[in-house]
PDB file of C-alpha atoms in Angstrom:
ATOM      1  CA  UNK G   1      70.845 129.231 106.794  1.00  0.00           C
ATOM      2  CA  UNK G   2      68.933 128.340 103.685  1.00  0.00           C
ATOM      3  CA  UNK G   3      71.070 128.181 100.267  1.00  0.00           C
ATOM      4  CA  UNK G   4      70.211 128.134  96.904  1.00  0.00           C
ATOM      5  CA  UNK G   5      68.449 124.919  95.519  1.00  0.00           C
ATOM      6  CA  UNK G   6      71.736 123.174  93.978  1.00  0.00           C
ATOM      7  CA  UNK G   7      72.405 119.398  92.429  1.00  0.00           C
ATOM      8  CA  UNK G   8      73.970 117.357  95.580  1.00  0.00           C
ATOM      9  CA  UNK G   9      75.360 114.107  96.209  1.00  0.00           C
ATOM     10  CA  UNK G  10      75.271 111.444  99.082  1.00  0.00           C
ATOM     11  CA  UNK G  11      78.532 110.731  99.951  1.00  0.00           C
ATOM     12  CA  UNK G  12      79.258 108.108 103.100  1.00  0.00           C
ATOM     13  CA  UNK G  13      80.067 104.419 103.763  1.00  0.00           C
ATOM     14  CA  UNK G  14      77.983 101.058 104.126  1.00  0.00           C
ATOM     15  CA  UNK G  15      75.778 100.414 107.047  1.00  0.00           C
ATOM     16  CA  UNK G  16      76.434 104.353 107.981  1.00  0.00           C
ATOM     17  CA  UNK G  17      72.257 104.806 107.478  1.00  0.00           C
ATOM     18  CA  UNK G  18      72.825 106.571 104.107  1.00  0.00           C
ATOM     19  CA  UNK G  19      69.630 104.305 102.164  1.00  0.00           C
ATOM     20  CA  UNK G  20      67.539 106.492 104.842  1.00  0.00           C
ATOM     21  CA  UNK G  21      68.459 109.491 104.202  1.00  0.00           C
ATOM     22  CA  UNK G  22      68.915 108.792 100.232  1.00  0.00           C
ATOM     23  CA  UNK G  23      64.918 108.299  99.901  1.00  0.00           C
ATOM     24  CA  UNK G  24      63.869 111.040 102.328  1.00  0.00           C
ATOM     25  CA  UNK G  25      65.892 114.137  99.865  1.00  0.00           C
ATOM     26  CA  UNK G  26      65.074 112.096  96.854  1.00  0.00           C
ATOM     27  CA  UNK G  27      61.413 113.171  97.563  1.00  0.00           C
ATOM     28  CA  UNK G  28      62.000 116.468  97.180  1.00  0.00           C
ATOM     29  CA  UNK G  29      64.903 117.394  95.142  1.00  0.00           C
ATOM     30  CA  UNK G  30      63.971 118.037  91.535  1.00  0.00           C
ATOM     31  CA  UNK G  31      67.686 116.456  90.413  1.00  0.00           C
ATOM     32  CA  UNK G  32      67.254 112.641  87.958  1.00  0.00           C
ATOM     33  CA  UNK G  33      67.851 110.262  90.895  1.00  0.00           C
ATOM     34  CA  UNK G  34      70.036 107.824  89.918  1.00  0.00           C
ATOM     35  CA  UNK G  35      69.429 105.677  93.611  1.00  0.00           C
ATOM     36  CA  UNK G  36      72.427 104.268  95.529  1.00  0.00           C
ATOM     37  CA  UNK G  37      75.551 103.042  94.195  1.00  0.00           C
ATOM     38  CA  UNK G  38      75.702 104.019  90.423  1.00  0.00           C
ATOM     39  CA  UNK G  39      79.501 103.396  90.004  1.00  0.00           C
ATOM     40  CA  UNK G  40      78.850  99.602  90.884  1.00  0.00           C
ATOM     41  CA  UNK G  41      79.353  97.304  87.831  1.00  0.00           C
ATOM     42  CA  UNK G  42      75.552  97.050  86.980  1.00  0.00           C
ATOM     43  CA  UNK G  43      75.138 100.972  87.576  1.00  0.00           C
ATOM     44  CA  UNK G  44      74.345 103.679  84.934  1.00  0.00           C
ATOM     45  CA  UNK G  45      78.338 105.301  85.501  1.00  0.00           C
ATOM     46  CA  UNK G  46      80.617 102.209  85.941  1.00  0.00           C
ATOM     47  CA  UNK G  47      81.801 103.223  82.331  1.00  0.00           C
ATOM     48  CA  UNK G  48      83.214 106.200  83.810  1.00  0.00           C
ATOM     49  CA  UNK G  49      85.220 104.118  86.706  1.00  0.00           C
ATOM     50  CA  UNK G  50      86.401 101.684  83.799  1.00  0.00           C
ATOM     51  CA  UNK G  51      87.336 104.476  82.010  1.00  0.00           C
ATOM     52  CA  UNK G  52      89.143 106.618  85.212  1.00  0.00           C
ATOM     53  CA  UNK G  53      91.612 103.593  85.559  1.00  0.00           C
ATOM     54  CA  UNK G  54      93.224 104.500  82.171  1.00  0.00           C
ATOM     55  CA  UNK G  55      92.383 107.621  80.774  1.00  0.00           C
ATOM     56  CA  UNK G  56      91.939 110.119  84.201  1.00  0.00           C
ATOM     57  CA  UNK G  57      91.505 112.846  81.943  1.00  0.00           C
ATOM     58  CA  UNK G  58      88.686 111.617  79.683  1.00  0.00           C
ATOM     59  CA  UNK G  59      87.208 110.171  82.744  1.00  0.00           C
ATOM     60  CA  UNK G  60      87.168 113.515  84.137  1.00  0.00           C
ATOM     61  CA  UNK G  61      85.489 114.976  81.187  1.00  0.00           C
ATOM     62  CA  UNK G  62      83.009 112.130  81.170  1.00  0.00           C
ATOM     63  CA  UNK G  63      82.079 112.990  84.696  1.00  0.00           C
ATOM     64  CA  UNK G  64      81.613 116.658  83.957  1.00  0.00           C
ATOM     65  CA  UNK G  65      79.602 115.862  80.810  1.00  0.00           C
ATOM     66  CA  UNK G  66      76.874 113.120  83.065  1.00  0.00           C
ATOM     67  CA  UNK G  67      76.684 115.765  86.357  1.00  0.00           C
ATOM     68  CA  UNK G  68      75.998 118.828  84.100  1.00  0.00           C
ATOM     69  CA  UNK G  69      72.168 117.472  83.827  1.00  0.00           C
ATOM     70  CA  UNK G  70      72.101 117.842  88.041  1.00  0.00           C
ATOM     71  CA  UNK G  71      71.776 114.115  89.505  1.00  0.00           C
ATOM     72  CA  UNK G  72      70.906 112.816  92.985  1.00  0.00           C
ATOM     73  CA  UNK G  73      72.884 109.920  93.995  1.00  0.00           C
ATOM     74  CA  UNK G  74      74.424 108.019  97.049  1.00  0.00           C
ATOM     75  CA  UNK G  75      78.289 107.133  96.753  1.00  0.00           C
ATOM     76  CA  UNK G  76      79.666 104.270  99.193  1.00  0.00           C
ATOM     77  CA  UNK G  77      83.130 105.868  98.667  1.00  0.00           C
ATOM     78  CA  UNK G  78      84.778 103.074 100.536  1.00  0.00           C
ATOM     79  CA  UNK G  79      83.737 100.827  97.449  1.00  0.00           C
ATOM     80  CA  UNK G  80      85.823 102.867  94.758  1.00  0.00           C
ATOM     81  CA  UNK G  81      89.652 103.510  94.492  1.00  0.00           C
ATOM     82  CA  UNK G  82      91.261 106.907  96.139  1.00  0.00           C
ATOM     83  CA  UNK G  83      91.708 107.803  92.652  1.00  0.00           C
ATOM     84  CA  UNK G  84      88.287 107.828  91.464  1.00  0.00           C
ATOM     85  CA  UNK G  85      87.375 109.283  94.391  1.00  0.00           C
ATOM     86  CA  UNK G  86      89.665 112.209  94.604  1.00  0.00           C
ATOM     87  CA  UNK G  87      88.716 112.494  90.892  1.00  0.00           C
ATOM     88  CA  UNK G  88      84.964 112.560  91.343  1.00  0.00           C
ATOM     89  CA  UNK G  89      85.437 115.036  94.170  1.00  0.00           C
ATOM     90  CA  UNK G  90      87.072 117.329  91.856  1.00  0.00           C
ATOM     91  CA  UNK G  91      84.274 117.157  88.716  1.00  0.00           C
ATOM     92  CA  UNK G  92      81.443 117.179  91.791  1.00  0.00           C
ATOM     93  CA  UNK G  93      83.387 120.752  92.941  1.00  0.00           C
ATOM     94  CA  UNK G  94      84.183 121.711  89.220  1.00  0.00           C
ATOM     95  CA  UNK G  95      80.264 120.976  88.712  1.00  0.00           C
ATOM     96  CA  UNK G  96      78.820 123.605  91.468  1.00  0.00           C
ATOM     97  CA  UNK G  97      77.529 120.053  93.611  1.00  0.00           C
ATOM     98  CA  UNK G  98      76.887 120.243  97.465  1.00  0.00           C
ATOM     99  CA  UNK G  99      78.313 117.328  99.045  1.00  0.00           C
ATOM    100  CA  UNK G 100      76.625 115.725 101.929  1.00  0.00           C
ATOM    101  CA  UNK G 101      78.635 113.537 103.937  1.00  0.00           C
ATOM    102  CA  UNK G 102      77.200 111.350 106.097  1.00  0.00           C
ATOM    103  CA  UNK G 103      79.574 110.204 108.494  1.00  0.00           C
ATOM    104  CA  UNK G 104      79.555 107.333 111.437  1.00  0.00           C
ATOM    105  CA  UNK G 105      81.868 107.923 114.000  1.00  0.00           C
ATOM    106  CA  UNK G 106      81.088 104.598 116.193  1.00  0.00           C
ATOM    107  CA  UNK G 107      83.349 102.575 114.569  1.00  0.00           C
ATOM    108  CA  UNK G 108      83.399  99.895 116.500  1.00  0.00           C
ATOM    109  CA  UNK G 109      79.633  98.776 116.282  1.00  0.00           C
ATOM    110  CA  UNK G 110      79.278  99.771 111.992  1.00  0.00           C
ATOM    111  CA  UNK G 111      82.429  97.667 111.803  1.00  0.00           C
ATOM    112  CA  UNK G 112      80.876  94.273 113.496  1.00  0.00           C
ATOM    113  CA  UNK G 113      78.345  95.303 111.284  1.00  0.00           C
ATOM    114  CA  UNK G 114      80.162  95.382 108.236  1.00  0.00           C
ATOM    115  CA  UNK G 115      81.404  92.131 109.472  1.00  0.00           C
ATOM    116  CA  UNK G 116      78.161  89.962 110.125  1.00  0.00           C
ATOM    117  CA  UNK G 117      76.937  91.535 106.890  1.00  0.00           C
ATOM    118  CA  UNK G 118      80.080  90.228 104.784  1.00  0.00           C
ATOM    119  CA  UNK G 119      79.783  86.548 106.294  1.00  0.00           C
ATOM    120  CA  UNK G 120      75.514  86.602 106.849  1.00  0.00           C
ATOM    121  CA  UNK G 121      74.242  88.666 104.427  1.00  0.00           C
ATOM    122  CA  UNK G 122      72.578  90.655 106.767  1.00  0.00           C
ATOM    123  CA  UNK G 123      72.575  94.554 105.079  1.00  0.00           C
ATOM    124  CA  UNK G 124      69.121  95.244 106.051  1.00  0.00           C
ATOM    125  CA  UNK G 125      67.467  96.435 109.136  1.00  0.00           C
ATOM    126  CA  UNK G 126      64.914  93.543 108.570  1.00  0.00           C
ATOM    127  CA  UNK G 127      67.670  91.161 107.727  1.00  0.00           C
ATOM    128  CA  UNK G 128      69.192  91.770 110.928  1.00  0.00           C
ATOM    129  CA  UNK G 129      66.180  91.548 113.104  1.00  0.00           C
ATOM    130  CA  UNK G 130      65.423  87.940 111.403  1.00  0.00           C
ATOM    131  CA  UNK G 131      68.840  86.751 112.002  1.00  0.00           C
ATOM    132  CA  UNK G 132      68.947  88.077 115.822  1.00  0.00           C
ATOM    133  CA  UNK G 133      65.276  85.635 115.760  1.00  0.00           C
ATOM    134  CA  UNK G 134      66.966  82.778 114.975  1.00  0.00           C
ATOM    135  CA  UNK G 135      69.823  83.659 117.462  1.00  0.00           C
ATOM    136  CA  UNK G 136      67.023  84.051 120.215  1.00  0.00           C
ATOM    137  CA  UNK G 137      66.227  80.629 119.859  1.00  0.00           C
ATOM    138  CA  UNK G 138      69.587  78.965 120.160  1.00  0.00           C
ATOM    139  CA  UNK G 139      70.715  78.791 116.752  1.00  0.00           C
ATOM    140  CA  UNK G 140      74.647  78.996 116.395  1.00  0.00           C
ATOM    141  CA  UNK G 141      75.589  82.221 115.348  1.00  0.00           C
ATOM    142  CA  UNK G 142      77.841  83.256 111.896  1.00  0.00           C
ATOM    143  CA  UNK G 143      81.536  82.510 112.040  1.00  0.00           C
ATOM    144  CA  UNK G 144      83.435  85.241 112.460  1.00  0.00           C
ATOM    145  CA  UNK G 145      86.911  83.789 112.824  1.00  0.00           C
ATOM    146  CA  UNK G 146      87.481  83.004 108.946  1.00  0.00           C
ATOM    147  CA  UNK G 147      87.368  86.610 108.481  1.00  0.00           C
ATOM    148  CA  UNK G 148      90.501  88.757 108.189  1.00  0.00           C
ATOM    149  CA  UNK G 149      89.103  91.227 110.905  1.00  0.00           C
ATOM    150  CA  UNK G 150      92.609  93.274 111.618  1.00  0.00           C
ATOM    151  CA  UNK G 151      92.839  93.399 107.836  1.00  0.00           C
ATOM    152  CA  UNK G 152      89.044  95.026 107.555  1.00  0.00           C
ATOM    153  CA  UNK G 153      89.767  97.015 110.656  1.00  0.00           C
ATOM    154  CA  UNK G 154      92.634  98.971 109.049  1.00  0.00           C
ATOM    155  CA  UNK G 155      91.472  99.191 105.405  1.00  0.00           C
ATOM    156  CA  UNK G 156      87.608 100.589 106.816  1.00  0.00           C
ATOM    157  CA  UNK G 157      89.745 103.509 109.488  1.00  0.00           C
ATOM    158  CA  UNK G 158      92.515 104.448 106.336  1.00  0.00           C
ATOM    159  CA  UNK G 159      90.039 105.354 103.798  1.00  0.00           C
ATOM    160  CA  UNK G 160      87.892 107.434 106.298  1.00  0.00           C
ATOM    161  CA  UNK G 161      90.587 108.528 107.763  1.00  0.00           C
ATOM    162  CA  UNK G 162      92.293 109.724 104.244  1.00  0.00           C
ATOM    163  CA  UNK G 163      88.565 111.072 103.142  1.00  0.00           C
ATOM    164  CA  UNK G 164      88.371 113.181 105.508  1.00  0.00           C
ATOM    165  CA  UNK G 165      91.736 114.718 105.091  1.00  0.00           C
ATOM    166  CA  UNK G 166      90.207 115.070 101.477  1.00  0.00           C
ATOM    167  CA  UNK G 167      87.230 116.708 102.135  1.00  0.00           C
ATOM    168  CA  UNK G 168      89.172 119.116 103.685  1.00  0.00           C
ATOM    169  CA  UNK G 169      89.900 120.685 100.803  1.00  0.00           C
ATOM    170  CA  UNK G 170      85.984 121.751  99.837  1.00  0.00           C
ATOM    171  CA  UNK G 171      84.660 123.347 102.904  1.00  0.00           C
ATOM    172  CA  UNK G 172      82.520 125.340 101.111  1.00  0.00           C
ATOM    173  CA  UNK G 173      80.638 122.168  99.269  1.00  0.00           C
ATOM    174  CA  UNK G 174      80.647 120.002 101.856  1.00  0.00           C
ATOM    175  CA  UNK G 175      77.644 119.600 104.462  1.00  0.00           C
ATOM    176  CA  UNK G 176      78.398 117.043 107.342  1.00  0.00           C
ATOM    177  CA  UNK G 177      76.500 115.118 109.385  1.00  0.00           C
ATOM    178  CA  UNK G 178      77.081 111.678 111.285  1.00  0.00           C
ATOM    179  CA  UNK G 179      74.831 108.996 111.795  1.00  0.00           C
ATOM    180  CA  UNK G 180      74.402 109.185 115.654  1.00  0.00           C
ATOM    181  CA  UNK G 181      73.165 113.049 115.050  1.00  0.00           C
ATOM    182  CA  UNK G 182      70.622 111.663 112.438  1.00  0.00           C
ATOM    183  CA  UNK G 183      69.406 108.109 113.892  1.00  0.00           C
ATOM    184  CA  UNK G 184      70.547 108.324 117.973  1.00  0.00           C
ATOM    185  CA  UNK G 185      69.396 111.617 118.865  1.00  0.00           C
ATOM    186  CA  UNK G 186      65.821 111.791 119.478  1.00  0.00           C
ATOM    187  CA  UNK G 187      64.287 114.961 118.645  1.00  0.00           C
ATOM    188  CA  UNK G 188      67.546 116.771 117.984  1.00  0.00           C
ATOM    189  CA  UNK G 189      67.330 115.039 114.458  1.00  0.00           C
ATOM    190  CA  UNK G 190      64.778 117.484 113.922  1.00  0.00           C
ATOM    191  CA  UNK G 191      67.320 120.327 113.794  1.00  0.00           C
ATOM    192  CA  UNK G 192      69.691 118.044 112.120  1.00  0.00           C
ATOM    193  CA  UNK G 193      67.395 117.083 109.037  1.00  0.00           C
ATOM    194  CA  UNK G 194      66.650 121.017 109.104  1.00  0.00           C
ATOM    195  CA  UNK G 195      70.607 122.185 108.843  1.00  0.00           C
ATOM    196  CA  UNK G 196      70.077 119.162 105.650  1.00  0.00           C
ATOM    197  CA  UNK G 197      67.162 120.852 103.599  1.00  0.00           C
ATOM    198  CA  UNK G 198      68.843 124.498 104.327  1.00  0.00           C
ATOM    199  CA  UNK G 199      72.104 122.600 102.815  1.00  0.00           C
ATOM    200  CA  UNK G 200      70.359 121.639  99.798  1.00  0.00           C
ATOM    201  CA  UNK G 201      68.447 125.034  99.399  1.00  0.00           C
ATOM    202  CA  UNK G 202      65.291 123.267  99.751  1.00  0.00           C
ATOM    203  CA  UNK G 203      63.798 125.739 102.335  1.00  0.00           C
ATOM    204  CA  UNK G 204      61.635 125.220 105.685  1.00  0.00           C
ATOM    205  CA  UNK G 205      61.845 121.223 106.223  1.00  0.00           C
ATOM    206  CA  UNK G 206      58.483 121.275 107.949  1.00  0.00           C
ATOM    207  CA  UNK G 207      56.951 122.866 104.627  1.00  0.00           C
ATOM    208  CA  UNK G 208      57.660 120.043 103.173  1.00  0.00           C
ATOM    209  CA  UNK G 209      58.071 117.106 105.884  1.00  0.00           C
ATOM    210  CA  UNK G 210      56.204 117.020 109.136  1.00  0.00           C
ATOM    211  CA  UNK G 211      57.870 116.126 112.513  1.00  0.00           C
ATOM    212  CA  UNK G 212      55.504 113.007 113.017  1.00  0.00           C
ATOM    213  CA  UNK G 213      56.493 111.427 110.197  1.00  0.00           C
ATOM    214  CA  UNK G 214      60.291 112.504 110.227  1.00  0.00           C
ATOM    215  CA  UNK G 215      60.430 111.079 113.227  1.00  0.00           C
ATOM    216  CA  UNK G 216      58.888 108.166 111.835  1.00  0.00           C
ATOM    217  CA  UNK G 217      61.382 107.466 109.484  1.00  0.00           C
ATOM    218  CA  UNK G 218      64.756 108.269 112.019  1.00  0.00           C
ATOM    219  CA  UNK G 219      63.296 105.864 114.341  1.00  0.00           C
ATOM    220  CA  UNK G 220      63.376 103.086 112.571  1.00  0.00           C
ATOM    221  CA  UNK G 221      66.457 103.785 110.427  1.00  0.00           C
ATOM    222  CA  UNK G 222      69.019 102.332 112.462  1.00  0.00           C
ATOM    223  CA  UNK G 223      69.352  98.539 112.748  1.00  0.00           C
ATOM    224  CA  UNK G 224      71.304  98.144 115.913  1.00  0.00           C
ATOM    225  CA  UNK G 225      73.352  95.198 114.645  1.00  0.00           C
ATOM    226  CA  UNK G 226      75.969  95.148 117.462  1.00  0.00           C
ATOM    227  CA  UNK G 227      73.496  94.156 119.518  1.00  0.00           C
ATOM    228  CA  UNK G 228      73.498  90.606 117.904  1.00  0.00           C
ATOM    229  CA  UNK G 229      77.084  89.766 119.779  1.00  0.00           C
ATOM    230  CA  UNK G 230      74.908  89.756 123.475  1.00  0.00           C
ATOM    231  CA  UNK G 231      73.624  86.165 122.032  1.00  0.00           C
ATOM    232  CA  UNK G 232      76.691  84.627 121.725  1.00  0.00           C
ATOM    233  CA  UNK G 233      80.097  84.481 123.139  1.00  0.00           C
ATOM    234  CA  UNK G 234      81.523  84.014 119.849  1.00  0.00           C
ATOM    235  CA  UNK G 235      80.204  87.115 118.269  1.00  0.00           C
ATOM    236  CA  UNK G 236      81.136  89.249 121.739  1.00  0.00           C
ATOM    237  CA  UNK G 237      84.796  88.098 121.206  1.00  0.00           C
ATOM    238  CA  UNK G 238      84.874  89.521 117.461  1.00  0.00           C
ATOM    239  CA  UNK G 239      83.556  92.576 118.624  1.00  0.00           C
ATOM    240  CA  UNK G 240      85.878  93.115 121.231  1.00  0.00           C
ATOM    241  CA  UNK G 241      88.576  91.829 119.119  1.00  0.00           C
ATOM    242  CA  UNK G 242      87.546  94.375 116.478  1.00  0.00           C
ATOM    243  CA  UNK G 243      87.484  97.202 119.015  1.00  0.00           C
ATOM    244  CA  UNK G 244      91.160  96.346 119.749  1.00  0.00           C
ATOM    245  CA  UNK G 245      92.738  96.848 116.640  1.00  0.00           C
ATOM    246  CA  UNK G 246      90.218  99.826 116.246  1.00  0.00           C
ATOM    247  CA  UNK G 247      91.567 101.111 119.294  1.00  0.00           C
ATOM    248  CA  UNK G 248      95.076 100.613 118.195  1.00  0.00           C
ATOM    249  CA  UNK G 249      94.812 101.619 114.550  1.00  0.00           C
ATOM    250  CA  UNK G 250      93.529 104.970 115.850  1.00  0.00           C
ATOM    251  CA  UNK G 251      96.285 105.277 118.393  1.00  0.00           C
ATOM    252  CA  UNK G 252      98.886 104.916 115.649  1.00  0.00           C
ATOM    253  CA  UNK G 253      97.697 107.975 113.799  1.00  0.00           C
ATOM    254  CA  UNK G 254      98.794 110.206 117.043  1.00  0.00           C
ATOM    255  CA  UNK G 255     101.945 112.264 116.815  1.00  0.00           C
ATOM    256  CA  UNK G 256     104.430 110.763 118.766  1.00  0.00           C
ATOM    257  CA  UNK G 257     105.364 112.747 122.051  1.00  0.00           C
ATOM    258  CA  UNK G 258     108.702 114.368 121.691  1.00  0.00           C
ATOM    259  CA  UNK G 259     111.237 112.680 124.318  1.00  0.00           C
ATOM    260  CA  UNK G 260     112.216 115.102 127.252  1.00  0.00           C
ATOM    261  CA  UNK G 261     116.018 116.362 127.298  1.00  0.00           C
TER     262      UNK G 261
END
């Protein structure tokens, strides 16, 4: 179903293939892109996150007062404080914006991602292919161990976890898609990149975008970075330590079964 041609928003995580998507809408919505990240501290709105921590309510009316113009931008909510982010979510609502969420729900491999990124430096697709290079011929791989990996485990899962419970509350703004649907599909990103443009009232995607060079661009999106751990035994026992406590994070959000009498 096509909609009406409205200001949107990115809104996802790190290494969740957002920086794809980001350029291929920014070619064809008519909003001022303002590019990835502009609540970091060298981004046009960190004066509004400075100003959120003390006065909500001017922050609020701040917020109002930049989206009324209609921006395109990508927000890394994980990188911003619950209260910004609930309070963002709000003016973004308040403002008539379509949120689309890109979500990843393999948790395991975007958080030995996150991970090799933190202690490599390796945020890229390219940066990862050069450092899996250099594992290929025998050089010892990043150092896992010195990070607090339960501590990144729990903090990553709680603030999805809690975003999603507060995205809840705009059904009617908020388009969702997930990473594997986008990147890991094959053709079926097609449809998905189609639900996208009808989303952001932008019409018939192939009007605009072929399939050949969609295709292009969804291929080579996804950077496969938990791949890196079959080099080394090192990096294989991070990941499997990370899928533990993933594992058992998750577990501790189920109700408890009620004992029997």
């Amino acid at each position: 179903m096509v909609g009406t041609l409205t200001p949107c928003v990115l809104l996802s995580r790190r290494l969740s293939g957002a920086p794809t998507l980001h350029r291929m809408l920014a070619a064809h919505l008519p909003w001022r892109d303002l590019d990835e990240g502009p609540f970091r501290a060298d981004g046009p709105l960190h004066a509004v996150v400075e100003l959120a921590a003390s006065e909500p309510q001017a922050a609020h009316a701040a917020l109002i007062e930049a989206l009324q113009p209609g921006l395109w931008f990508t927000h890394l909510y994980e990188t911003e404080s619950r209260d910004f982010n609930r309070l963002l979510l709000h003016a973004l609502a308040e403002s008539g914006y379509t949120v689309l969420h890109l979500d990843r729900t393999d948790e395991v491999d975007r958080l030995f991602a996150l991970a090799l990124a933190q202690r490599a430096q390796v945020w890229r697709a390219h940066e990862v292919d050069t450092l899996r290079e250099r594992l290929r011929a025998g050089e010892s791989p990043p150092d896992l161990s010195a990070l607090a990996l339960q501590h990144l485990v729990q903090h990553e899962l709680a603030y999805r976890h809690w975003m999603q419970a507060e995205l809840a509350h705009y059904p009617h703004r908020v388009h969702t898609v997930t990473h594997a649907e986008l990147y890991r599909s094959g053709l079926q990103g097609l449809v998905t990149v189609d639900a996208l443009f009808g989303a952001c009232g932008l019409g018939q995607r192939q009007a605009r975008l072929d399939d050949a060079s969609l295709l292009r661009l969804l291929f080579h999106a996804d950077d496969h970075a938990s791949g890196l751990r079959q080099y080394a035994p090192a990096l294989q026992q991070a990941y499997a330590l990370i899928q533990q406590e993933a594992h058992a994070t998750i577990d501790g959000w189920a109700p408890q079964a009620c004992p029997q009498h």
